[in-house]
Amino acid sequence: MILVTGGAGYIGSHTCVELLDAGNEVVVLDNFSNSSRASLERVQQICAKRLTVVEGDIRDQAGVEKVLNDFGCTAVVHFAGLKSVLDSVTSPLDYYDNNVVGTHRLLRAMQASQLKRIIFSSSATVYGDPKFLPYTEDHPLNPVNPYGQTKFVVEQMLRGLFASDPTWSIGILRYFNPIGAHESGLIGEDPKGVPNNLLPFVAQVAVGRRERLNVFGGDYDTPDGTGVRDYIHVVDLAQGHVAALKSLDQPACFAVNLGTGRGNSVLDVVKAFEQASGRSIPYSVQPRRAGDIAACYAATDRAAKHLGGWQATRNLETMCRDHWRWQNQNPNGYGG
Ligand code: NAD
Ligand code: UDP
């Protein structure tokens, strides 16, 4: 039985599908602060299999221990946390509480239950301003906002834990920019309020919920002047977790990038999305967004080595097509 914390969220729900499809049993622990139960109903519909849902908070150590013991969990895939860079700047203590205190309590609960296998959702934001590209896992870590700093602190906590007890198996996965949706169109990203991220915003323009995209910066030192990112299909990312779990059969503590190794600009994404949706995406170029970097993409060799040859296989066209199917079938997300 695998415990998936935050399993009702965007990446968690897609990972539940891949875990169930690979023959695992799954229990999800989620406080639904940024998700709905509907995503987990849909996961079960896609897989034609059941999973167990427990409403609860990772900061409740006794509650987590109870779940681990009641269900005989053998590993934890840990997604639960807050993820908005902007909110982290205005509410840093909430971010430290959820992401750092929450993970600390979860690890305590695991320790008390003698369970020592965990996959942790980290982020490319731990690297900060690029000293070189692509980012290798050995690139210096220098996160520049509270969100990234909480990921960095948790990574350090995990490394310290492994140093103290090398019987742990710890996989730290640094995600680049996950986009897209399951090809069924049944699950996808459903942000609350105005999306901060590019793809949900573009998709909401395409479906008519918003008038135009603001392109943040047209004067970067990139081929077309707009920001470049390493977009990865969320299903490739989810499959990376299944591969990472397999590799945790041996005690280890490793950090790997999950990206494609390719960079695409904002305007590349707009074009690909227009093609996928058959809709036009009006946009206007605005000043740069504070804190943004020009370009960011992953070195991918270490992931392939640690994750049994795993690599991302879906291209930008597929990412946009699948994202659009989800948005078009669910114009208001899980809200109907
Ligand atoms: P999400 O918000 O869709 O999912 C997170 C889930 O965790 C939600 O279901 C939320 O209700 C739950 N949750 C939050 N705090 C909790 C708590 N204290 N106890 C129990 N449940 C809690 O986010 P996502 O995009 O699926 O991201 C999952 C993880 O991956 C996060 O840790 C995020 O920081 C990390 N990550 C995401 C991205 C991205 O672009 N989406 C990039 C890098 C890293
Ligand atoms: N971006 C944009 N308009 C938006 C949202 C994002 O032009 O409404 C740009 C942003 O400046 C960056 C890229 O799209 O170059 C990806 O941004 P996102 O917030 O999705 O990811 P991150 O900045 O965390 O990599």
mmCIF file of N, CA, C and O in Angstrom, residues 133-191:
data_model
loop_
_atom_site.group_PDB
_atom_site.id
_atom_site.type_symbol
_atom_site.label_atom_id
_atom_site.label_comp_id
_atom_site.label_asym_id
_atom_site.label_seq_id
_atom_site.Cartn_x
_atom_site.Cartn_y
_atom_site.Cartn_z
ATOM 1 N N LEU A 133 23.376 26.523 -17.925
ATOM 2 C CA LEU A 133 22.240 25.704 -18.360
ATOM 3 C C LEU A 133 22.745 24.623 -19.305
ATOM 4 O O LEU A 133 23.724 24.858 -20.020
ATOM 5 N N PRO A 134 22.131 23.459 -19.370
ATOM 6 C CA PRO A 134 21.014 23.056 -18.528
ATOM 7 C C PRO A 134 21.438 22.911 -17.075
ATOM 8 O O PRO A 134 22.612 22.700 -16.776
ATOM 9 N N TYR A 135 20.429 23.044 -16.168
ATOM 10 C CA TYR A 135 20.709 22.801 -14.759
ATOM 11 C C TYR A 135 21.047 21.324 -14.573
ATOM 12 O O TYR A 135 20.225 20.461 -14.901
ATOM 13 N N THR A 136 22.232 21.032 -14.091
ATOM 14 C CA THR A 136 22.499 19.668 -13.625
ATOM 15 C C THR A 136 22.131 19.637 -12.146
ATOM 16 O O THR A 136 22.007 20.693 -11.505
ATOM 17 N N GLU A 137 22.033 18.437 -11.599
ATOM 18 C CA GLU A 137 21.661 18.326 -10.182
ATOM 19 C C GLU A 137 22.758 18.893 -9.285
ATOM 20 O O GLU A 137 22.510 19.187 -8.109
ATOM 21 N N ASP A 138 23.976 19.046 -9.827
ATOM 22 C CA ASP A 138 25.068 19.613 -9.028
ATOM 23 C C ASP A 138 25.116 21.139 -9.115
ATOM 24 O O ASP A 138 25.989 21.763 -8.499
ATOM 25 N N HIS A 139 24.242 21.735 -9.878
ATOM 26 C CA HIS A 139 24.185 23.209 -9.932
ATOM 27 C C HIS A 139 23.987 23.729 -8.507
ATOM 28 O O HIS A 139 23.224 23.126 -7.730
ATOM 29 N N PRO A 140 24.646 24.840 -8.129
ATOM 30 C CA PRO A 140 24.435 25.365 -6.778
ATOM 31 C C PRO A 140 22.952 25.622 -6.490
ATOM 32 O O PRO A 140 22.195 25.978 -7.389
ATOM 33 N N LEU A 141 22.565 25.418 -5.230
ATOM 34 C CA LEU A 141 21.171 25.627 -4.825
ATOM 35 C C LEU A 141 21.063 26.990 -4.150
ATOM 36 O O LEU A 141 21.748 27.251 -3.162
ATOM 37 N N ASN A 142 20.220 27.845 -4.718
ATOM 38 C CA ASN A 142 20.108 29.200 -4.178
ATOM 39 C C ASN A 142 18.708 29.760 -4.437
ATOM 40 O O ASN A 142 18.540 30.726 -5.187
ATOM 41 N N PRO A 143 17.695 29.140 -3.805
ATOM 42 C CA PRO A 143 16.318 29.574 -4.099
ATOM 43 C C PRO A 143 16.098 31.024 -3.678
ATOM 44 O O PRO A 143 16.607 31.450 -2.648
ATOM 45 N N VAL A 144 15.307 31.745 -4.502
ATOM 46 C CA VAL A 144 15.197 33.184 -4.289
ATOM 47 C C VAL A 144 13.828 33.614 -3.772
ATOM 48 O O VAL A 144 13.551 34.800 -3.696
ATOM 49 N N ASN A 145 12.966 32.671 -3.413
ATOM 50 C CA ASN A 145 11.677 33.059 -2.818
ATOM 51 C C ASN A 145 11.329 32.029 -1.744
ATOM 52 O O ASN A 145 11.881 30.926 -1.719
ATOM 53 N N PRO A 146 10.408 32.392 -0.831
ATOM 54 C CA PRO A 146 10.098 31.490 0.287
ATOM 55 C C PRO A 146 9.625 30.101 -0.164
ATOM 56 O O PRO A 146 9.974 29.104 0.456
ATOM 57 N N TYR A 147 8.851 30.032 -1.230
ATOM 58 C CA TYR A 147 8.415 28.716 -1.715
ATOM 59 C C TYR A 147 9.631 27.825 -2.004
ATOM 60 O O TYR A 147 9.749 26.702 -1.497
ATOM 61 N N GLY A 148 10.555 28.356 -2.805
ATOM 62 C CA GLY A 148 11.752 27.574 -3.156
ATOM 63 C C GLY A 148 12.595 27.269 -1.927
ATOM 64 O O GLY A 148 13.192 26.190 -1.815
ATOM 65 N N GLN A 149 12.605 28.218 -0.997
ATOM 66 C CA GLN A 149 13.395 27.996 0.226
ATOM 67 C C GLN A 149 12.816 26.858 1.054
ATOM 68 O O GLN A 149 13.553 26.065 1.635
ATOM 69 N N THR A 150 11.476 26.726 1.082
ATOM 70 C CA THR A 150 10.900 25.600 1.846
ATOM 71 C C THR A 150 11.294 24.270 1.199
ATOM 72 O O THR A 150 11.565 23.294 1.900
ATOM 73 N N LYS A 151 11.356 24.236 -0.123
ATOM 74 C CA LYS A 151 11.765 22.996 -0.811
ATOM 75 C C LYS A 151 13.227 22.692 -0.481
ATOM 76 O O LYS A 151 13.595 21.539 -0.253
ATOM 77 N N PHE A 152 14.035 23.731 -0.474
ATOM 78 C CA PHE A 152 15.461 23.561 -0.156
ATOM 79 C C PHE A 152 15.635 23.026 1.268
ATOM 80 O O PHE A 152 16.391 22.085 1.514
ATOM 81 N N VAL A 153 14.907 23.615 2.224
ATOM 82 C CA VAL A 153 15.025 23.175 3.620
ATOM 83 C C VAL A 153 14.616 21.705 3.748
ATOM 84 O O VAL A 153 15.287 20.908 4.415
ATOM 85 N N VAL A 154 13.544 21.329 3.081
ATOM 86 C CA VAL A 154 13.104 19.926 3.168
ATOM 87 C C VAL A 154 14.156 19.004 2.539
ATOM 88 O O VAL A 154 14.475 17.943 3.088
ATOM 89 N N GLU A 155 14.709 19.423 1.413
ATOM 90 C CA GLU A 155 15.785 18.600 0.817
ATOM 91 C C GLU A 155 16.917 18.401 1.833
ATOM 92 O O GLU A 155 17.432 17.293 1.997
ATOM 93 N N GLN A 156 17.302 19.492 2.505
ATOM 94 C CA GLN A 156 18.396 19.396 3.490
ATOM 95 C C GLN A 156 18.002 18.467 4.636
ATOM 96 O O GLN A 156 18.812 17.688 5.139
ATOM 97 N N MET A 157 16.744 18.574 5.070
ATOM 98 C CA MET A 157 16.256 17.726 6.169
ATOM 99 C C MET A 157 16.356 16.257 5.743
ATOM 100 O O MET A 157 16.791 15.400 6.521
ATOM 101 N N LEU A 158 15.998 15.974 4.510
ATOM 102 C CA LEU A 158 16.031 14.585 4.022
ATOM 103 C C LEU A 158 17.478 14.090 3.923
ATOM 104 O O LEU A 158 17.783 12.956 4.299
ATOM 105 N N ARG A 159 18.366 14.966 3.446
ATOM 106 C CA ARG A 159 19.776 14.551 3.351
ATOM 107 C C ARG A 159 20.366 14.290 4.736
ATOM 108 O O ARG A 159 21.103 13.333 4.951
ATOM 109 N N GLY A 160 19.978 15.155 5.694
ATOM 110 C CA GLY A 160 20.459 14.963 7.069
ATOM 111 C C GLY A 160 19.930 13.671 7.668
ATOM 112 O O GLY A 160 20.647 12.940 8.362
ATOM 113 N N LEU A 161 18.677 13.382 7.384
ATOM 114 C CA LEU A 161 18.066 12.153 7.903
ATOM 115 C C LEU A 161 18.791 10.927 7.360
ATOM 116 O O LEU A 161 19.125 9.991 8.097
ATOM 117 N N PHE A 162 19.085 10.958 6.070
ATOM 118 C CA PHE A 162 19.776 9.810 5.456
ATOM 119 C C PHE A 162 21.193 9.667 6.024
ATOM 120 O O PHE A 162 21.663 8.551 6.280
ATOM 121 N N ALA A 163 21.851 10.812 6.250
ATOM 122 C CA ALA A 163 23.211 10.746 6.809
ATOM 123 C C ALA A 163 23.177 10.098 8.192
ATOM 124 O O ALA A 163 24.094 9.369 8.579
ATOM 125 N N SER A 164 22.089 10.342 8.930
ATOM 126 C CA SER A 164 21.999 9.799 10.292
ATOM 127 C C SER A 164 21.581 8.332 10.279
ATOM 128 O O SER A 164 21.860 7.602 11.215
ATOM 129 N N ASP A 165 20.894 7.925 9.211
ATOM 130 C CA ASP A 165 20.386 6.548 9.146
ATOM 131 C C ASP A 165 20.318 6.116 7.680
ATOM 132 O O ASP A 165 19.305 6.316 7.009
ATOM 133 N N PRO A 166 21.394 5.524 7.180
ATOM 134 C CA PRO A 166 21.450 5.188 5.746
ATOM 135 C C PRO A 166 20.603 3.985 5.348
ATOM 136 O O PRO A 166 20.742 3.492 4.220
ATOM 137 N N THR A 167 19.694 3.558 6.231
ATOM 138 C CA THR A 167 18.743 2.523 5.782
ATOM 139 C C THR A 167 17.498 3.166 5.151
ATOM 140 O O THR A 167 16.611 2.464 4.687
ATOM 141 N N TRP A 168 17.421 4.493 5.155
ATOM 142 C CA TRP A 168 16.309 5.159 4.464
ATOM 143 C C TRP A 168 16.497 5.049 2.950
ATOM 144 O O TRP A 168 17.636 4.952 2.462
ATOM 145 N N SER A 169 15.375 5.118 2.232
ATOM 146 C CA SER A 169 15.406 5.234 0.766
ATOM 147 C C SER A 169 14.641 6.503 0.410
ATOM 148 O O SER A 169 13.429 6.574 0.628
ATOM 149 N N ILE A 170 15.362 7.465 -0.136
ATOM 150 C CA ILE A 170 14.775 8.798 -0.332
ATOM 151 C C ILE A 170 15.026 9.252 -1.770
ATOM 152 O O ILE A 170 16.178 9.326 -2.212
ATOM 153 N N GLY A 171 13.957 9.543 -2.482
ATOM 154 C CA GLY A 171 14.085 10.083 -3.839
ATOM 155 C C GLY A 171 13.558 11.502 -3.861
ATOM 156 O O GLY A 171 12.386 11.739 -3.556
ATOM 157 N N ILE A 172 14.430 12.433 -4.190
ATOM 158 C CA ILE A 172 14.028 13.849 -4.300
ATOM 159 C C ILE A 172 13.873 14.138 -5.785
ATOM 160 O O ILE A 172 14.830 14.009 -6.550
ATOM 161 N N LEU A 173 12.665 14.510 -6.189
ATOM 162 C CA LEU A 173 12.415 14.758 -7.613
ATOM 163 C C LEU A 173 12.207 16.256 -7.821
ATOM 164 O O LEU A 173 11.305 16.850 -7.212
ATOM 165 N N ARG A 174 13.057 16.836 -8.636
ATOM 166 C CA ARG A 174 12.952 18.290 -8.898
ATOM 167 C C ARG A 174 12.210 18.485 -10.213
ATOM 168 O O ARG A 174 12.767 18.271 -11.299
ATOM 169 N N TYR A 175 10.942 18.904 -10.064
ATOM 170 C CA TYR A 175 10.109 19.056 -11.262
ATOM 171 C C TYR A 175 10.449 20.358 -11.977
ATOM 172 O O TYR A 175 10.638 21.393 -11.337
ATOM 173 N N PHE A 176 10.390 20.309 -13.306
ATOM 174 C CA PHE A 176 10.462 21.529 -14.096
ATOM 175 C C PHE A 176 9.015 22.035 -14.270
ATOM 176 O O PHE A 176 8.352 22.240 -13.267
ATOM 177 N N ASN A 177 8.496 22.225 -15.456
ATOM 178 C CA ASN A 177 7.160 22.840 -15.556
ATOM 179 C C ASN A 177 6.121 21.827 -16.030
ATOM 180 O O ASN A 177 5.941 21.653 -17.243
ATOM 181 N N PRO A 178 5.425 21.171 -15.101
ATOM 182 C CA PRO A 178 4.427 20.183 -15.515
ATOM 183 C C PRO A 178 3.201 20.852 -16.132
ATOM 184 O O PRO A 178 2.664 21.817 -15.573
ATOM 185 N N ILE A 179 2.788 20.351 -17.286
ATOM 186 C CA ILE A 179 1.566 20.843 -17.941
ATOM 187 C C ILE A 179 0.853 19.640 -18.551
ATOM 188 O O ILE A 179 1.334 18.516 -18.453
ATOM 189 N N GLY A 180 -0.289 19.891 -19.211
ATOM 190 C CA GLY A 180 -1.012 18.798 -19.844
ATOM 191 C C GLY A 180 -1.960 18.142 -18.869
ATOM 192 O O GLY A 180 -2.195 18.642 -17.757
ATOM 193 N N ALA A 181 -2.524 17.032 -19.292
ATOM 194 C CA ALA A 181 -3.545 16.341 -18.510
ATOM 195 C C ALA A 181 -3.616 14.915 -18.999
ATOM 196 O O ALA A 181 -3.077 14.585 -20.064
ATOM 197 N N HIS A 182 -4.314 14.083 -18.227
ATOM 198 C CA HIS A 182 -4.516 12.693 -18.661
ATOM 199 C C HIS A 182 -5.261 12.690 -19.987
ATOM 200 O O HIS A 182 -6.151 13.511 -20.202
ATOM 201 N N GLU A 183 -4.912 11.738 -20.853
ATOM 202 C CA GLU A 183 -5.486 11.779 -22.216
ATOM 203 C C GLU A 183 -6.996 11.530 -22.239
ATOM 204 O O GLU A 183 -7.654 11.871 -23.230
ATOM 205 N N SER A 184 -7.556 11.004 -21.153
ATOM 206 C CA SER A 184 -9.010 10.826 -21.080
ATOM 207 C C SER A 184 -9.745 12.160 -20.999
ATOM 208 O O SER A 184 -10.948 12.225 -21.246
ATOM 209 N N GLY A 185 -9.034 13.215 -20.591
ATOM 210 C CA GLY A 185 -9.700 14.504 -20.351
ATOM 211 C C GLY A 185 -10.487 14.528 -19.056
ATOM 212 O O GLY A 185 -11.212 15.488 -18.779
ATOM 213 N N LEU A 186 -10.348 13.502 -18.225
ATOM 214 C CA LEU A 186 -11.146 13.438 -16.988
ATOM 215 C C LEU A 186 -10.470 14.135 -15.812
ATOM 216 O O LEU A 186 -11.141 14.578 -14.878
ATOM 217 N N ILE A 187 -9.138 14.162 -15.811
ATOM 218 C CA ILE A 187 -8.433 14.868 -14.726
ATOM 219 C C ILE A 187 -7.440 15.865 -15.326
ATOM 220 O O ILE A 187 -6.971 15.681 -16.456
ATOM 221 N N GLY A 188 -7.175 16.923 -14.573
ATOM 222 C CA GLY A 188 -6.259 17.948 -15.064
ATOM 223 C C GLY A 188 -6.057 18.996 -13.986
ATOM 224 O O GLY A 188 -6.480 18.817 -12.843
ATOM 225 N N GLU A 189 -5.412 20.086 -14.387
ATOM 226 C CA GLU A 189 -5.108 21.136 -13.419
ATOM 227 C C GLU A 189 -6.313 22.057 -13.272
ATOM 228 O O GLU A 189 -6.868 22.519 -14.259
ATOM 229 N N ASP A 190 -6.695 22.333 -12.024
ATOM 230 C CA ASP A 190 -7.901 23.124 -11.766
ATOM 231 C C ASP A 190 -7.582 24.198 -10.732
ATOM 232 O O ASP A 190 -8.008 24.112 -9.587
ATOM 233 N N PRO A 191 -6.810 25.225 -11.144
ATOM 234 C CA PRO A 191 -6.386 26.221 -10.159
ATOM 235 C C PRO A 191 -7.546 27.068 -9.661
ATOM 236 O O PRO A 191 -8.483 27.351 -10.420
#
